[in-house]
PDB file of C-alpha atoms in Angstrom:
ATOM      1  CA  UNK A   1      95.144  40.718 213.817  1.00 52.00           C
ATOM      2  CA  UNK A   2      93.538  38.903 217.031  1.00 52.00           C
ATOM      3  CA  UNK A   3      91.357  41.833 218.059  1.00 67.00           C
ATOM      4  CA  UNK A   4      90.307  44.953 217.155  1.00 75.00           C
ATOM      5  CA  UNK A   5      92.270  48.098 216.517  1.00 91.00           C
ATOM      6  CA  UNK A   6      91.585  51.322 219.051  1.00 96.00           C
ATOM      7  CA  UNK A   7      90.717  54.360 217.230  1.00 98.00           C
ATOM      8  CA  UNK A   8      92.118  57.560 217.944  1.00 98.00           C
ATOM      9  CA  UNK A   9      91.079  61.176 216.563  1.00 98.00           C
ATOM     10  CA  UNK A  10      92.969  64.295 217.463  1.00 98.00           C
ATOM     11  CA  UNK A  11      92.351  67.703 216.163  1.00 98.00           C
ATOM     12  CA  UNK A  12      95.132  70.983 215.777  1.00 98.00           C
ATOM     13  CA  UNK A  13      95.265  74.495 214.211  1.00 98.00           C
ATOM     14  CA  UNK A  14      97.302  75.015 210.851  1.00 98.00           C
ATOM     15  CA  UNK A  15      98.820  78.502 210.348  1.00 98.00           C
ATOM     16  CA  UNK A  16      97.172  80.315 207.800  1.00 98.00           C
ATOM     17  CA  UNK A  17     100.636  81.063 206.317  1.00 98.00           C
ATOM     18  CA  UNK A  18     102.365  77.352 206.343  1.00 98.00           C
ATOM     19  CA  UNK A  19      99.192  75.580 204.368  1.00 98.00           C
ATOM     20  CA  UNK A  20     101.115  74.999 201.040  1.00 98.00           C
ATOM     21  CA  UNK A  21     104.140  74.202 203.324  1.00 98.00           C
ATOM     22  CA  UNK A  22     102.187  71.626 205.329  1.00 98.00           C
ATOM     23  CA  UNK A  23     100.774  69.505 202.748  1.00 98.00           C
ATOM     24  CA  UNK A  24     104.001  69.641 200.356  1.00 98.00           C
ATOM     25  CA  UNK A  25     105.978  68.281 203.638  1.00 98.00           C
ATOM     26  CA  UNK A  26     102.999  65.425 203.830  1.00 97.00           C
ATOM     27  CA  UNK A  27     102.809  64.490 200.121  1.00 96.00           C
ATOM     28  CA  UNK A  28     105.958  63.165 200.743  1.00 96.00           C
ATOM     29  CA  UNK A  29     106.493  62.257 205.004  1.00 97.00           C
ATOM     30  CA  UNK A  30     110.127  61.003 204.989  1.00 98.00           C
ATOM     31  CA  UNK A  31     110.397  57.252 204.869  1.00 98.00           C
ATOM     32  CA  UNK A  32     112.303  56.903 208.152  1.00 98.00           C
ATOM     33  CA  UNK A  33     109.291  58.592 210.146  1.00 98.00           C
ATOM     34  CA  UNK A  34     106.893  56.728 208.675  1.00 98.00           C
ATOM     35  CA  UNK A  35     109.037  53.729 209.138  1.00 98.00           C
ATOM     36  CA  UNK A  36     108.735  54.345 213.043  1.00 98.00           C
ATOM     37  CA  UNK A  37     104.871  55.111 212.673  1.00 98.00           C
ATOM     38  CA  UNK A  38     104.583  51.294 211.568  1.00 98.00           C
ATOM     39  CA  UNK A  39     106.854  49.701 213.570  1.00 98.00           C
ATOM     40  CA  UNK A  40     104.824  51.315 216.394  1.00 98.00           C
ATOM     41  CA  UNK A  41     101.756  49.640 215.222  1.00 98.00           C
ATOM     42  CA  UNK A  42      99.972  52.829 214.013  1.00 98.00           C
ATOM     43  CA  UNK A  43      97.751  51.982 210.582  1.00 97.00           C
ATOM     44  CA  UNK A  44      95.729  53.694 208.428  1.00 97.00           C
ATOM     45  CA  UNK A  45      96.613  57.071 209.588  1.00 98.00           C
ATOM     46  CA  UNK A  46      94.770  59.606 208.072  1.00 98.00           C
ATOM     47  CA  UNK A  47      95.544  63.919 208.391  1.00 98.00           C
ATOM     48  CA  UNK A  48      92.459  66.010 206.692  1.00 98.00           C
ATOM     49  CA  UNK A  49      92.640  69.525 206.287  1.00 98.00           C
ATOM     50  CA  UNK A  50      89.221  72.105 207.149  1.00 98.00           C
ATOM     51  CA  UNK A  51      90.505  75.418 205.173  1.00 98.00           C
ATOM     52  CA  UNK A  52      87.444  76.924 206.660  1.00 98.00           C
ATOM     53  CA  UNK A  53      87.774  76.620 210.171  1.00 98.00           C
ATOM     54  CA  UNK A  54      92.153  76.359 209.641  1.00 98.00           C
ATOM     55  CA  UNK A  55      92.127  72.636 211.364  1.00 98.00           C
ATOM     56  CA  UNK A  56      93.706  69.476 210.787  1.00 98.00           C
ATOM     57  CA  UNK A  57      91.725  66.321 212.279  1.00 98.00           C
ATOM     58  CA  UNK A  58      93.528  63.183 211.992  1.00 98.00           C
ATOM     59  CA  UNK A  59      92.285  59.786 212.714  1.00 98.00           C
ATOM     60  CA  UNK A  60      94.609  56.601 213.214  1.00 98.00           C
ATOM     61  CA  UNK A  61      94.222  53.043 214.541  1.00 98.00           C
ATOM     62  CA  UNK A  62      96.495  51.412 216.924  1.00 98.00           C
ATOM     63  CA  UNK A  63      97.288  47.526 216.885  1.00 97.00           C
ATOM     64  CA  UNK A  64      99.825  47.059 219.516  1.00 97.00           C
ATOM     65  CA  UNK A  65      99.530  46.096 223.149  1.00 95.00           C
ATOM     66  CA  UNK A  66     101.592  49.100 224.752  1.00 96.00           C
ATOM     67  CA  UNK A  67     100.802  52.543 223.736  1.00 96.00           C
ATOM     68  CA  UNK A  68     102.643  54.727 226.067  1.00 96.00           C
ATOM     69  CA  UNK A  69     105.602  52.490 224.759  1.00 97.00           C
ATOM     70  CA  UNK A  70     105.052  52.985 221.418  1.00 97.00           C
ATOM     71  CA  UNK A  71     104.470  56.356 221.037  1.00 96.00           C
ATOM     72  CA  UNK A  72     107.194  57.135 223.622  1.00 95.00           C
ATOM     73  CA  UNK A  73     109.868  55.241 220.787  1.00 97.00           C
ATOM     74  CA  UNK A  74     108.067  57.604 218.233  1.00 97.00           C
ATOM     75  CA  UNK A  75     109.023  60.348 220.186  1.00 95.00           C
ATOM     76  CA  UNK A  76     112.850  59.347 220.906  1.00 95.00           C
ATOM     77  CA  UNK A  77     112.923  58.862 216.808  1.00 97.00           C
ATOM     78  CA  UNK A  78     115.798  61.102 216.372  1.00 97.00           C
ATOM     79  CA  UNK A  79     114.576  61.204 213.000  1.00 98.00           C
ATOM     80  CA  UNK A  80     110.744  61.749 213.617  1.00 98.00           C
ATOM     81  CA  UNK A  81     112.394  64.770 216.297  1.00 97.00           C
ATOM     82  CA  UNK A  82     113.523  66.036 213.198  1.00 98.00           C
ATOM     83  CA  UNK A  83     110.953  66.013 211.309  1.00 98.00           C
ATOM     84  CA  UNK A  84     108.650  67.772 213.987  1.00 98.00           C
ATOM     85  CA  UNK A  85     111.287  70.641 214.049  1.00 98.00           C
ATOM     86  CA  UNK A  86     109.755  71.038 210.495  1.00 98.00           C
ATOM     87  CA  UNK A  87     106.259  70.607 211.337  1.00 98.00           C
ATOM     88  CA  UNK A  88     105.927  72.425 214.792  1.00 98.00           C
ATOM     89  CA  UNK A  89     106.299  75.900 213.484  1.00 98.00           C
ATOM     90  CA  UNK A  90     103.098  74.686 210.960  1.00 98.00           C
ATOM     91  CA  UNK A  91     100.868  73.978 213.595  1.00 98.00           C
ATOM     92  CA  UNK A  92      98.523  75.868 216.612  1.00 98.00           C
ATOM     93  CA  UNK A  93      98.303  73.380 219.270  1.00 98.00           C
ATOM     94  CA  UNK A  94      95.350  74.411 221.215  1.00 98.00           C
ATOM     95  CA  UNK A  95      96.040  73.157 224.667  1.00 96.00           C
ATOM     96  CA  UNK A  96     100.135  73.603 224.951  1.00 97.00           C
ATOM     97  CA  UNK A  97     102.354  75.845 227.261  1.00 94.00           C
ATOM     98  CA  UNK A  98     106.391  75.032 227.351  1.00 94.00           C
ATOM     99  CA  UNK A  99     108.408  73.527 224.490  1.00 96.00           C
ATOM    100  CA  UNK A 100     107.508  71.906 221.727  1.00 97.00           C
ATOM    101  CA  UNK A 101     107.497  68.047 221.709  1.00 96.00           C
ATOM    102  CA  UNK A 102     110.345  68.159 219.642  1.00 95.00           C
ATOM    103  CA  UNK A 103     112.335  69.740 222.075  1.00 94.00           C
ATOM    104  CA  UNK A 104     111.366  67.666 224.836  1.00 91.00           C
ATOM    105  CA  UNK A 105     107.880  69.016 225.576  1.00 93.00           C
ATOM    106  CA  UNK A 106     105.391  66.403 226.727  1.00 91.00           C
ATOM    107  CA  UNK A 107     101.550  67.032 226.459  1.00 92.00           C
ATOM    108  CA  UNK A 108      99.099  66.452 223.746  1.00 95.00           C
ATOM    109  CA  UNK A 109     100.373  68.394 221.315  1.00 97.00           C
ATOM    110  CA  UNK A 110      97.480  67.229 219.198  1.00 98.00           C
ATOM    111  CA  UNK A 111      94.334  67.887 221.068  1.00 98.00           C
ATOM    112  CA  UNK A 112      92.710  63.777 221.398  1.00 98.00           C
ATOM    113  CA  UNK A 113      88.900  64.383 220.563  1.00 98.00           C
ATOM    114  CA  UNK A 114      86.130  61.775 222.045  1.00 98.00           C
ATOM    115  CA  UNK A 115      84.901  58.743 220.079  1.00 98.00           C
ATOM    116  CA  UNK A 116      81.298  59.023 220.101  1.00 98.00           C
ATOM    117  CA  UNK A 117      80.266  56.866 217.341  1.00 98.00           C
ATOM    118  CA  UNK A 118      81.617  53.619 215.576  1.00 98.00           C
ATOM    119  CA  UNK A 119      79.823  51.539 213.052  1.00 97.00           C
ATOM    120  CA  UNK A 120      80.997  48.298 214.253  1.00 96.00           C
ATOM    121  CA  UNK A 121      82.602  47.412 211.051  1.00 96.00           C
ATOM    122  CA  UNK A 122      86.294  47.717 212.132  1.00 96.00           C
ATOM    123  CA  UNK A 123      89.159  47.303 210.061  1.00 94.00           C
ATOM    124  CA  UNK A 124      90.282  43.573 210.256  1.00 93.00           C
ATOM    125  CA  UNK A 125      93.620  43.966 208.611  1.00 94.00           C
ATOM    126  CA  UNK A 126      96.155  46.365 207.050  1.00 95.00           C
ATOM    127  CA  UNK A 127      97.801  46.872 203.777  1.00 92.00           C
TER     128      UNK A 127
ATOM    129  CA  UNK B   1      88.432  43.711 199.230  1.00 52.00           C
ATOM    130  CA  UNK B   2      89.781  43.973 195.844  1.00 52.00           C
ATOM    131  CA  UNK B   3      91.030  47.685 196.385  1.00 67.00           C
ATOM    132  CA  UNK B   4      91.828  50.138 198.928  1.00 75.00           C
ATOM    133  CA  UNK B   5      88.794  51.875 199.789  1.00 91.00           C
ATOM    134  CA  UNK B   6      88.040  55.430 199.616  1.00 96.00           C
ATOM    135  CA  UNK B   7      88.279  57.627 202.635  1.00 98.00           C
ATOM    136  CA  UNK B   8      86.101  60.750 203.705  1.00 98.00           C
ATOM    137  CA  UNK B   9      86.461  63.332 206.335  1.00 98.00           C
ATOM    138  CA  UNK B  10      83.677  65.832 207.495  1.00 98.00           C
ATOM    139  CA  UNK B  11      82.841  68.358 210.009  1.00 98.00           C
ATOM    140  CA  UNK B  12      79.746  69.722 211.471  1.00 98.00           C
ATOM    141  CA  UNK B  13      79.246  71.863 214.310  1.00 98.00           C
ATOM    142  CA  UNK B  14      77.414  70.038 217.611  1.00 98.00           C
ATOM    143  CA  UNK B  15      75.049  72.339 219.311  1.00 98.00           C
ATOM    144  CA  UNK B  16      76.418  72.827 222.961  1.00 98.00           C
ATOM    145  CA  UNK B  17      72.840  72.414 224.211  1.00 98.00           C
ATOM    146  CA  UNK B  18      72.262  69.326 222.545  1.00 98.00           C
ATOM    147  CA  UNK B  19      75.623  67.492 223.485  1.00 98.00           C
ATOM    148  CA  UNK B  20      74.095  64.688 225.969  1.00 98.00           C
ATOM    149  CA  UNK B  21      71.406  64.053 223.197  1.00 98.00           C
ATOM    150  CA  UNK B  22      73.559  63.255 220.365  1.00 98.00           C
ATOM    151  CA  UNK B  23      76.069  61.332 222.638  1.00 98.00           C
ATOM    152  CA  UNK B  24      72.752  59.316 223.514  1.00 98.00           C
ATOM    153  CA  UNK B  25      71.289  58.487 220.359  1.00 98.00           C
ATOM    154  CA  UNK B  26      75.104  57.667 219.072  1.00 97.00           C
ATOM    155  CA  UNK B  27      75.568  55.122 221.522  1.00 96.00           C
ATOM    156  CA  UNK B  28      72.655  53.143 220.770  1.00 96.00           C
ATOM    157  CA  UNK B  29      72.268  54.602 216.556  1.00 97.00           C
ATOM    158  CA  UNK B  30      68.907  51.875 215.457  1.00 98.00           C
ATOM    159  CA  UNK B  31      70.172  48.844 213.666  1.00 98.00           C
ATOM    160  CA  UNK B  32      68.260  49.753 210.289  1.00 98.00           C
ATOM    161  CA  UNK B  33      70.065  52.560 210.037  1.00 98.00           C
ATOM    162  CA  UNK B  34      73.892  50.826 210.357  1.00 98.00           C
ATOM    163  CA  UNK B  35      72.355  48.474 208.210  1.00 98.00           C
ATOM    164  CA  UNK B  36      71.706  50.607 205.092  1.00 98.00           C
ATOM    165  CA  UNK B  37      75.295  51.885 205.571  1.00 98.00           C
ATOM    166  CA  UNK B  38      76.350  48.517 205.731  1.00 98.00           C
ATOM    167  CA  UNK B  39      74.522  48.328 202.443  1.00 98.00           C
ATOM    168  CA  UNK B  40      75.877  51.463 200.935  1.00 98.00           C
ATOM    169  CA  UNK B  41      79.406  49.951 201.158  1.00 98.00           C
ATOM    170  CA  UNK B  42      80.511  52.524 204.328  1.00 98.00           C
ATOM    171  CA  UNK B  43      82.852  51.089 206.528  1.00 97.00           C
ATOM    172  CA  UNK B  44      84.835  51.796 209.963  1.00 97.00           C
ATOM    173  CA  UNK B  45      82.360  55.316 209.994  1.00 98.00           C
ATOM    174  CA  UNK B  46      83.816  56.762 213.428  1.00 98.00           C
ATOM    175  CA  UNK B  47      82.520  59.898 214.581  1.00 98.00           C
ATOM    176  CA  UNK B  48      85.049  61.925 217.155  1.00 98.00           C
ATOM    177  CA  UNK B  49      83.489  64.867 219.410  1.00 98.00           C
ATOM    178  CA  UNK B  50      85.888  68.053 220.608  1.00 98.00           C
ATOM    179  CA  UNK B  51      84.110  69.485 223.243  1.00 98.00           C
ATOM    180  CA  UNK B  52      86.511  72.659 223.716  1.00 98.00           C
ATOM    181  CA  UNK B  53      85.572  73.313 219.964  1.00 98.00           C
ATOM    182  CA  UNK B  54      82.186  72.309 219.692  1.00 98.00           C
ATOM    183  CA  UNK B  55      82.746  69.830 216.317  1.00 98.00           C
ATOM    184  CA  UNK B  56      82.449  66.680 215.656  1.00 98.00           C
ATOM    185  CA  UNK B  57      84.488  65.193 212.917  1.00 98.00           C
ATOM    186  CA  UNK B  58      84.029  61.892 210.662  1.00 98.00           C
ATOM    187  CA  UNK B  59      86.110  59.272 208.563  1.00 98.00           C
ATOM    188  CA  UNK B  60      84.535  56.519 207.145  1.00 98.00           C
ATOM    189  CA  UNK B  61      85.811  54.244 203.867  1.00 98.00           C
ATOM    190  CA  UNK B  62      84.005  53.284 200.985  1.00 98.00           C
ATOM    191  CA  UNK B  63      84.331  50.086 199.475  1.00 97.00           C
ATOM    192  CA  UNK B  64      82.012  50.092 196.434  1.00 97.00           C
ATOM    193  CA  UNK B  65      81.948  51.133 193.162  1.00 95.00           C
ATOM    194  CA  UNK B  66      79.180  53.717 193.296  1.00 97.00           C
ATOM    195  CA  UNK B  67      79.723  56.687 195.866  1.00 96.00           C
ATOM    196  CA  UNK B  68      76.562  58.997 194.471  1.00 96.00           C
ATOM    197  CA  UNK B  69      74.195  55.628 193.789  1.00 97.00           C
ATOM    198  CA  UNK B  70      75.229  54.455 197.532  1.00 97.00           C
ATOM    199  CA  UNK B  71      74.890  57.673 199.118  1.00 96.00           C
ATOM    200  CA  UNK B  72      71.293  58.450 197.555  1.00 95.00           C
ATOM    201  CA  UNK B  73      70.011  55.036 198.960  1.00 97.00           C
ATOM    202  CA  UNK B  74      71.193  56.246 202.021  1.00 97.00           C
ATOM    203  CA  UNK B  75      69.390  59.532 202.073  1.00 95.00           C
ATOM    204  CA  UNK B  76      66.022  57.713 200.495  1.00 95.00           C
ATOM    205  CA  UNK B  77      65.649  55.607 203.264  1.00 97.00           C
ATOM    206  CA  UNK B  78      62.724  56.150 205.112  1.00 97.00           C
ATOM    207  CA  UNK B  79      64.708  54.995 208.636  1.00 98.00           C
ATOM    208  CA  UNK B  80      67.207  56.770 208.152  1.00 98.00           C
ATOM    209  CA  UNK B  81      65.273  60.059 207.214  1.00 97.00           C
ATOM    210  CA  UNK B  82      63.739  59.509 210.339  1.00 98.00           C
ATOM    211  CA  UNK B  83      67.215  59.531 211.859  1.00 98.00           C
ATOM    212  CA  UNK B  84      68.258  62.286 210.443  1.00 98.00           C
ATOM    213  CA  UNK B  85      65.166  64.427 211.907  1.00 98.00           C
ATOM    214  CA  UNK B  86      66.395  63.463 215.115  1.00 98.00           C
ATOM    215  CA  UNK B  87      70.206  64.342 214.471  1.00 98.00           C
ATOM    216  CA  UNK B  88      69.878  67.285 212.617  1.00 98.00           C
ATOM    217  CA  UNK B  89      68.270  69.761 215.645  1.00 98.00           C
ATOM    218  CA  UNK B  90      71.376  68.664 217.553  1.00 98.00           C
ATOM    219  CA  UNK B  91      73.866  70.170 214.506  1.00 98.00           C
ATOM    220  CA  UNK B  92      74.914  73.032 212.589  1.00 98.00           C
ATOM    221  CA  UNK B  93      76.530  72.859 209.426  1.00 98.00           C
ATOM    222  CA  UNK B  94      78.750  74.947 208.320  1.00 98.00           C
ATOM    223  CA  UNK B  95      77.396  75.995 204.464  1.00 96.00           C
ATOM    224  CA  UNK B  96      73.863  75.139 204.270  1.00 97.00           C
ATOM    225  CA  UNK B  97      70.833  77.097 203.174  1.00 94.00           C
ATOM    226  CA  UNK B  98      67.359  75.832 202.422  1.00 94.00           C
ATOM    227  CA  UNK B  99      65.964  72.548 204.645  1.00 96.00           C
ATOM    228  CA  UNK B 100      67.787  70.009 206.240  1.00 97.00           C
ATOM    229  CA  UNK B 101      68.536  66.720 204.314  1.00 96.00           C
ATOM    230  CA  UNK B 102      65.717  65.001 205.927  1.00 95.00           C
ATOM    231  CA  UNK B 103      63.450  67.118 203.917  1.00 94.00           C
ATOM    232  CA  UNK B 104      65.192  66.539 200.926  1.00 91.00           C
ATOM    233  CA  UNK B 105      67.425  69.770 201.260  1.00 93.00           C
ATOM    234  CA  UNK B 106      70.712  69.181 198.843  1.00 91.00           C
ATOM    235  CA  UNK B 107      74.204  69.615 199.363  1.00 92.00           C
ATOM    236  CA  UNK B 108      77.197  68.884 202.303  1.00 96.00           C
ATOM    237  CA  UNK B 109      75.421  68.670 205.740  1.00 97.00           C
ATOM    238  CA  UNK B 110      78.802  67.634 207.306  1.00 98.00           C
ATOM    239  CA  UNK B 111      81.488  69.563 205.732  1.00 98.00           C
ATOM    240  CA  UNK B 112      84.343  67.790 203.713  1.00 98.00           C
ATOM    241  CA  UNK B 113      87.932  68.326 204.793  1.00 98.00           C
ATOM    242  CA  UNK B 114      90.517  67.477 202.273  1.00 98.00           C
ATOM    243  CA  UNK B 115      92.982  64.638 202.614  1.00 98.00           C
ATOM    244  CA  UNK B 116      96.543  65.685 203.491  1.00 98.00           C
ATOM    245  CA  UNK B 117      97.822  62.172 204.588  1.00 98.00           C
ATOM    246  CA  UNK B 118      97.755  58.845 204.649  1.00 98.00           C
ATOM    247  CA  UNK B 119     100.483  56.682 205.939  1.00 97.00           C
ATOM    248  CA  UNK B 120     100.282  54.051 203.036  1.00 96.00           C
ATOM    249  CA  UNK B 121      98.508  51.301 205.520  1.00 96.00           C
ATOM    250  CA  UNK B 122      94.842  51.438 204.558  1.00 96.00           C
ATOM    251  CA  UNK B 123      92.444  48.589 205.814  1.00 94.00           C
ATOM    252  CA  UNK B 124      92.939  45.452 204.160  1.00 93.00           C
ATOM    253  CA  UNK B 125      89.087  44.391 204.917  1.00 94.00           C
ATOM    254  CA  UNK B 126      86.441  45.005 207.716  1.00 95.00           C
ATOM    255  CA  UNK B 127      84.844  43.150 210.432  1.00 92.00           C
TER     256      UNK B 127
END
């Protein structure tokens, strides 16, 4: 890796009703989606649950050199469409009017969240 | 790095007079007290702000072999106390009672979340 990964944290509501739902679907993502997650240089992505407040935050590193590109072949994924049809109806975006991304909806369906602090001790490489 | 290393999530609430502040003492946080994190095996510690929520949220990885040991050198040091005085007027936790870790108070300042997901790609080492 010749520089640096960017960091990016992005916070969303889980229904109170779809919790067990949620994290059975993300004990086991299907292979295809996360397949598509690598391929478009996303590592070390990370979803954590707040059952108090009914949030997931999720933090994930980015190694590539084109970002809307990437994530825009995420988002074609006819598989990773798929699996957001099973996701979507999990989730509370905070910020979102219109369809839902996997219907062609384009916004932050994730609300991005500003990095205010980094130790300096970056991830140099990826398992 | 002989093994994947641990990762932890937290949340805290940041007090909406007291935004600028943090943001300020986060960009420049004093060398002695990265360097007894450093120390205490924490790694890639990024700290994300949501402004339309009024949280910040954590992740940081743990490399060593001793969470408890390396987390009480953290909160003896006499720096980093100092730090936290500074850092803990500008935050609200979410399930505390008694004083503030700075006076020795006990227990989760910043809130752990639970870990729903990881995409299989953790660091492979740190810069």
């Amino acid at each position: 890796m010749s520089k640096a990964a960017k960091r990016y944290g992005s916070v969303i509501k889980l229904n109170a009703d779809k919790v067990a739902e949620y994290k059975a679907l993300h004990a086991s993502v299907w292979p295809a989606v996360l397949a598509r997650l690598e391929k478009s240089n996303v590592r070390n992505y990370t979803i954590y649950y707040c059952a108090q407040l009914g949030l997931l935050f999720s933090h994930f590193e980015y190694i590539g050199e084109d970002f809307d590109g990437d994530m825009s072949a995420v988002g074609e994924d006819p598989v990773t469409k798929d699996w957001w049809k099973v996701c979507e109806p999990c989730q509370s975006p905070l910020n979102w009017e219109g369809p839902p991304p996997s219907e062609g909806g384009k916004g932050d369906w994730w609300q991005p969240m500003e990095e205010v602090f980094h130790d300096g001790h970056p991830a140099s490489g990826y398992q």
